[in-house]
Each structure stands twice: as structure tokens, then as C-alpha cells.
Coordinates of C-alpha atoms in Angstrom, one line a residue:
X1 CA -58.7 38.0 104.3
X2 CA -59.5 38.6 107.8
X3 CA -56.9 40.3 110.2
X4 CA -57.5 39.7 114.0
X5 CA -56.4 42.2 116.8
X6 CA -53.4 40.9 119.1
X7 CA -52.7 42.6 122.0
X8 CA -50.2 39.5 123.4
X9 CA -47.6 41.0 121.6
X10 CA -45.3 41.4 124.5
X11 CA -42.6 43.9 125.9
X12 CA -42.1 47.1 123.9
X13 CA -39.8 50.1 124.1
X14 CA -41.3 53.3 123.6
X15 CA -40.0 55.1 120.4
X16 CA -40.2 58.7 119.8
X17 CA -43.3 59.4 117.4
X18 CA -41.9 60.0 113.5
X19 CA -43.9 62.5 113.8
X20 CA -42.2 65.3 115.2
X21 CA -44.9 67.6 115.0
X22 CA -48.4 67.3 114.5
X23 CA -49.2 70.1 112.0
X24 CA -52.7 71.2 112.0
X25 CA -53.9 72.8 108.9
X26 CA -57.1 75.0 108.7
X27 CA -58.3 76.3 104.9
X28 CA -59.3 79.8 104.8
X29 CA -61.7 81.5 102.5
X30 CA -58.7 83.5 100.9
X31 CA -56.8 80.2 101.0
X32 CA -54.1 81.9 103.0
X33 CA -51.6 80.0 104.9
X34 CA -51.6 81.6 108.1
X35 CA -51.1 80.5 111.8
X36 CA -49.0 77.4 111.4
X37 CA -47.3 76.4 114.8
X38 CA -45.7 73.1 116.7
X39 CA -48.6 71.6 118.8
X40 CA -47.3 68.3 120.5
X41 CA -44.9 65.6 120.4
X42 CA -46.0 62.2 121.5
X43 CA -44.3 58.4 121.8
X44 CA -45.6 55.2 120.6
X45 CA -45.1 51.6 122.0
X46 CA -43.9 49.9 119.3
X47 CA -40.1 48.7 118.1
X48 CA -40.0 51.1 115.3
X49 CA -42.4 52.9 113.9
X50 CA -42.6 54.0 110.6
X51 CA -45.8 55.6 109.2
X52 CA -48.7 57.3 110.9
X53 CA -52.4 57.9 109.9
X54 CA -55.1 59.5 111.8
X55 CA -58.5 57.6 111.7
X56 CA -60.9 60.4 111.1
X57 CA -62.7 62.2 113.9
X58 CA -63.0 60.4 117.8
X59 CA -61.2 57.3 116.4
X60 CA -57.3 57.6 117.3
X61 CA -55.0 56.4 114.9
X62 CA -53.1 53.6 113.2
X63 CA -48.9 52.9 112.9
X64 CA -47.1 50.5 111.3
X65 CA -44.6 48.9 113.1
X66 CA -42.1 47.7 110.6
X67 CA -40.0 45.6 112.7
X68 CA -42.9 43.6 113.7
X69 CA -44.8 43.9 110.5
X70 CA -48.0 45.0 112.4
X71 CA -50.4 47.3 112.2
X72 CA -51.0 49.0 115.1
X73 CA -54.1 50.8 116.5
X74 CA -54.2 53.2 119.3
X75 CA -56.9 55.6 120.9
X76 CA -56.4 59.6 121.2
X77 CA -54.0 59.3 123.8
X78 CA -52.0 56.9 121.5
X79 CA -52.9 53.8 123.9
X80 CA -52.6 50.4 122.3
X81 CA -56.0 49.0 121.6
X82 CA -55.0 46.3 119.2
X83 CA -52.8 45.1 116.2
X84 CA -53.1 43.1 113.0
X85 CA -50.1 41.1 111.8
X86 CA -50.1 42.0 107.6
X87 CA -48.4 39.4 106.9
X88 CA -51.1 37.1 108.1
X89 CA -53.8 39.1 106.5
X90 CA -52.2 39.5 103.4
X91 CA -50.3 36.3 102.7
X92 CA -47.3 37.6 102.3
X93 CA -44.5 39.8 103.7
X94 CA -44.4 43.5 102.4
X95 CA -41.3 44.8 101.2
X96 CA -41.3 48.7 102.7
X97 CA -44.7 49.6 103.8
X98 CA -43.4 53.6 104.1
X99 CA -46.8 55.7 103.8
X100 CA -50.4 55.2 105.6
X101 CA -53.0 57.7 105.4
X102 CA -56.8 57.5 106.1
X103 CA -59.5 57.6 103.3
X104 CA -62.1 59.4 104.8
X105 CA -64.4 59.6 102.1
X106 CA -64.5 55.7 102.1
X107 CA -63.5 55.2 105.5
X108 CA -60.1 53.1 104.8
X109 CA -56.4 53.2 105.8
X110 CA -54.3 53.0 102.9
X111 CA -50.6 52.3 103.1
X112 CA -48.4 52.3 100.1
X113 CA -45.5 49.6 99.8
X114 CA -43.1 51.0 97.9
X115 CA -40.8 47.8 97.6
X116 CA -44.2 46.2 95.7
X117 CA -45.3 49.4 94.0
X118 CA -48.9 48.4 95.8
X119 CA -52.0 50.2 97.7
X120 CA -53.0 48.1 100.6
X121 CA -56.9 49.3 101.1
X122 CA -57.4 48.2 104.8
X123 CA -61.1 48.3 106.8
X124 CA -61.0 49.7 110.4
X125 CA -61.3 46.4 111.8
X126 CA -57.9 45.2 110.3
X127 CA -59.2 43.5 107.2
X128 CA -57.8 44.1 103.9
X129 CA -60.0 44.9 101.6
X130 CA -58.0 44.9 98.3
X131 CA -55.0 46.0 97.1
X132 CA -54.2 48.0 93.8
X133 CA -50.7 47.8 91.7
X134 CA -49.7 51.5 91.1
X135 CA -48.7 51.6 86.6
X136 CA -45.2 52.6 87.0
X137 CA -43.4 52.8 83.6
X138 CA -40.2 54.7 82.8
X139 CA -39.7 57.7 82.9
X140 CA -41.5 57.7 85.9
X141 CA -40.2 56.1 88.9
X142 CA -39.9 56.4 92.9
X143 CA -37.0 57.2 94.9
X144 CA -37.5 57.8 98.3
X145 CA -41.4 58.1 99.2
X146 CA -42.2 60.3 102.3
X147 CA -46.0 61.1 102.5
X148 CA -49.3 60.2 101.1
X149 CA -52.8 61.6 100.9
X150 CA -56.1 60.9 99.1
X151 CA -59.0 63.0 98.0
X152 CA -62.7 62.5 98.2
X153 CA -62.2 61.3 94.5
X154 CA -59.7 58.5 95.6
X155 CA -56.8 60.2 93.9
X156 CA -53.5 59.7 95.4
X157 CA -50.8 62.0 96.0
X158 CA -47.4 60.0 96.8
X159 CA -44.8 62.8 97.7
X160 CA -41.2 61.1 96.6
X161 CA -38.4 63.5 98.0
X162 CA -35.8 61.7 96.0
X163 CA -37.3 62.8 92.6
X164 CA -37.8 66.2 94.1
X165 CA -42.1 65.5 93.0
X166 CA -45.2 64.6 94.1
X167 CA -47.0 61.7 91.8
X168 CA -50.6 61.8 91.4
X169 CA -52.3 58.6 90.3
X170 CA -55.9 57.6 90.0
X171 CA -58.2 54.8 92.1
X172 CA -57.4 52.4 89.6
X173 CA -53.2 53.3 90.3
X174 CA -52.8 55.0 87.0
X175 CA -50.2 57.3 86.9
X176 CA -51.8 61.1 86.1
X177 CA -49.2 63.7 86.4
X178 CA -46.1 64.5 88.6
X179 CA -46.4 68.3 90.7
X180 CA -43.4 69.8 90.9
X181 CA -42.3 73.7 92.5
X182 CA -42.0 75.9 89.8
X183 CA -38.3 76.4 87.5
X184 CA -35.9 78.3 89.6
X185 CA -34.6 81.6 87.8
X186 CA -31.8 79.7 85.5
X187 CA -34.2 77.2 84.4
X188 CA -33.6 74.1 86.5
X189 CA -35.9 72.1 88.2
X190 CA -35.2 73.2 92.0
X191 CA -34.7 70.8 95.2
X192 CA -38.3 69.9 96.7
X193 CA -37.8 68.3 100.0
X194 CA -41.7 67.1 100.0
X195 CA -42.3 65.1 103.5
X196 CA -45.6 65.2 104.2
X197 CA -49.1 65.9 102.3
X198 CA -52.6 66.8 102.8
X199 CA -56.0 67.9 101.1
X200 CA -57.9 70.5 101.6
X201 CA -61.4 71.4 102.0
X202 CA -61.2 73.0 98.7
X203 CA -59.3 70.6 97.0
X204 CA -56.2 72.2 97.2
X205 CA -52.9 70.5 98.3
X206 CA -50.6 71.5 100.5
X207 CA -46.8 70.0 101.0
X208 CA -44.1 70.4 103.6
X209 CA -40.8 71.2 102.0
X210 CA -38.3 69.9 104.9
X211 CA -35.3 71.3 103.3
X212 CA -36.6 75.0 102.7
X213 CA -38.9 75.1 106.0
X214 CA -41.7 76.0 103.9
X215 CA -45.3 74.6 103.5
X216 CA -46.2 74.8 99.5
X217 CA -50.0 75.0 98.6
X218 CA -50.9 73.5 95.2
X219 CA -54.2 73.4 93.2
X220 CA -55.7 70.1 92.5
X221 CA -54.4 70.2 89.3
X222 CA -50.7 70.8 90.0
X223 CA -51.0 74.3 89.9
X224 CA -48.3 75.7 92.3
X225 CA -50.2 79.0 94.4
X226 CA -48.5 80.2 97.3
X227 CA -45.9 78.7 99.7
X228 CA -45.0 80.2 103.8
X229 CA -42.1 79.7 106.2
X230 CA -42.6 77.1 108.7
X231 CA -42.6 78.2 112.5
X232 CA -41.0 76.0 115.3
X233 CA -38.0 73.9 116.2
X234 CA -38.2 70.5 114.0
X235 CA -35.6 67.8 112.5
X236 CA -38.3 66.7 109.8
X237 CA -42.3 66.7 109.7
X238 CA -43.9 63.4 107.9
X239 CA -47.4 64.0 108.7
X240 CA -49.9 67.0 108.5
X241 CA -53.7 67.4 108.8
X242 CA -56.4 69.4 107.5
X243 CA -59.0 70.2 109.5
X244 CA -62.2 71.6 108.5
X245 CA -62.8 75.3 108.8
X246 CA -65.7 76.3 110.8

């Protein structure tokens, strides 16, 4: 089902970003975190924002205003160029659309809605593609999602700060395994503030703990390597990129 671009949409206030900072993450050969500062804050015209995903290289970005239940789409200099009403497109109303994040590998946005437990698989022009019901079963369950990102083999990483984890499920929306920090020194699973997620060029996944001001690098399978103090003055960071070295 089609979405069509609306730009009648009317007055808007501007809206500080929710992103704070945009965290620009280089890999290095020695997979060192190193050189990690604040860059910018920006504003978006919309009535309240909720989730941010940038659309690959040249091609700006896409929000989700939840108020309006649009998605929005806006240039480098985060200039309206359009919008798609989901609703329309979908045939429904979502119940908290809280996560977007671009599939570069396949060239789609991807927004979770955590009220339906459901992947929303969108084309650039506003069309959705298909959408995929995430296998949720007890004991696993989501609490407070913050961040999302995909790898080039369309696993996707859903960090949920409420549970203290970040759940890992397949294409398909099988549930894999749950990444957690490692047990503190009395043997208790320890607070994980998890915000914000990206990949890597090597596969590796890194994670912004907002509580402990620290960025956490992971291997793809869960593996916890290294984590770093965060520079800069923040309240909370919900979206990070990786950029590719070189």
C-alpha cells in the first residue's frame, strides 16, 4: 500500500531534535574507541518528534511525528520535503512507533512499534513494503525500547533500557539472544542504560549507556569488548552513526 507525500500539512512549531547529539562513530583497525565528541544539535518542524533515522549517504533523513502519525522526510539541512500519513498507508493506527533506523543493505527504513510488537519495512518513497511480527514469548519481553539498528544480514538489535538488554532477533523476527554488560563483582546483573545502537564496519556493535556516560562495544555475537567515557554536555543521546573508515 502506497503512501503519498503531503506537504499541506499546515502550521508547525519547531521542536528541539530528540537527538541531542549526533554521535559520529568511526571503526578503527584496532577497534579502539577513540575521538568521540558532541558535533551539532538541530530542530525539526514537526509537533513532536519521536524517532530519527538517517537515509544513507546524500539523502537527509526520516522522523516520525507521533502526534500527527506521519512520517516525515527532510533533506541534510533537516528541510521538510514531504510526509506519508502511516495510518493511511498501513490501514491502521500504530500503537507507539518508538524506533526508526535505515537498512542500508536493502535500502529501507524500518521502524519498530512496540505497542504491536511489529517491523514496519518502508521504501524511500513512503511505501510500506511489509511488515514482520517480532516472536515474543515469556521470559522475554520489552519494557521501554530506546534504539534500533540492523546489520547487512537483516538482524536486528532493539536496545530496551527497561530490561537493562539489547534483544537480537532475525529477518524473519525470531528472537536470538538478549546482550547484556557483563555481571558486576557480587554477581548481579548491573544497570544498562542502552539509548542508542549502531553497527560497525566489522560487525561489531556498539551502545550508548546514558546512565554511566559510556559507549559499550560488543561483538556480533554478544560478546562484551571494551567500553569508554562519553565526552560533552548531554541530557540523553538516542541516535548514533557509524561511518565508514577511510
Amino acid at each position: 500500500m502506497a503512501g503519498k507525500f503531503d506537504k499541506s500539512h499546515g502550521c508547525r512549531l519547531f521542536y528541539p531534535s530528540l537527538i541531542c547529539g549526533l554521535l559520529l562513530l568511526v571503526p578503527r583497525p584496532a577497534r579502539a574507541l577513540e575521538g568521540f565528541k558532541f558535533v551539532s544539535q538541530q530542530t525539526v518542524s514537526a509537533q513532536a518528534p519521536v524517532a530519527m533515522a538517517a537515509l544513507g549517504r546524500q539523502k537527509g533523513f526520516a522522523a516520525y511525528d507521533k502526534d500527527a502519525g506521519d512520517l516525515l522526510f527532510l533533506d541534510r539541512n533537516f528541510a521538510e520535503i514531504g510526509r506519508v500519513k502511516l495510518h493511511d498507508a498501513l490501514g491502521y493506527n500504530l500503537k507507539e512507533l518508538c524506533c526508526l533506523t535505515f537498512d542500508a543493505a536493502r535500502q529501507r527504513i524500518v521502524a519498530f512499534d512496540a505497542g504491536r510488537k511489529l517491523l514496519l519495512s518502508i521504501q524511500p518513497d513512503g511505501k510500506v513494503e511489509r511488515t514482520t511480527s517480532l516472536d515474543i514469548r515469556a521470559p522475554v519481553s520489552f519494557s521501554t525500547p530506546t534504539g534500533m539498528t540492523i546489520d547487512s544480514d537483516g538482524t536486528v538489535y532493539i536496545a530496551d533500557r527497561g530490561e537493562n538488554d539489547i534483544k537480537v532477533f532475525s529477518a524473519d523476527g525470531i528472537f536470538l539472544y538478549a546482550i547484556n554488560l557483563p555481571l558486576d563483582v557480587e554477581g548481579e546483573k548491573p544497570r544498562f542504560c542502552v539509548t542508542a545502537l549502531a553497527v560497525l564496519g566489522d560487525g561489531s556493535l556498539a551502545a550508548i549507556d546514558s546512565k554511566a556516560r559510556n559507549i559499550v562495544l560488543f561483538s556480533r555475537e554478544g560478546r562484551f569488548i571494551s567500553e569508554r567515557p562519553l565526552e560533552g554536555e548531554y541530557a540523553e543521546i538516542r541516535k548514533i552513526m557509524a561511518l565508514e573508515s577511510g
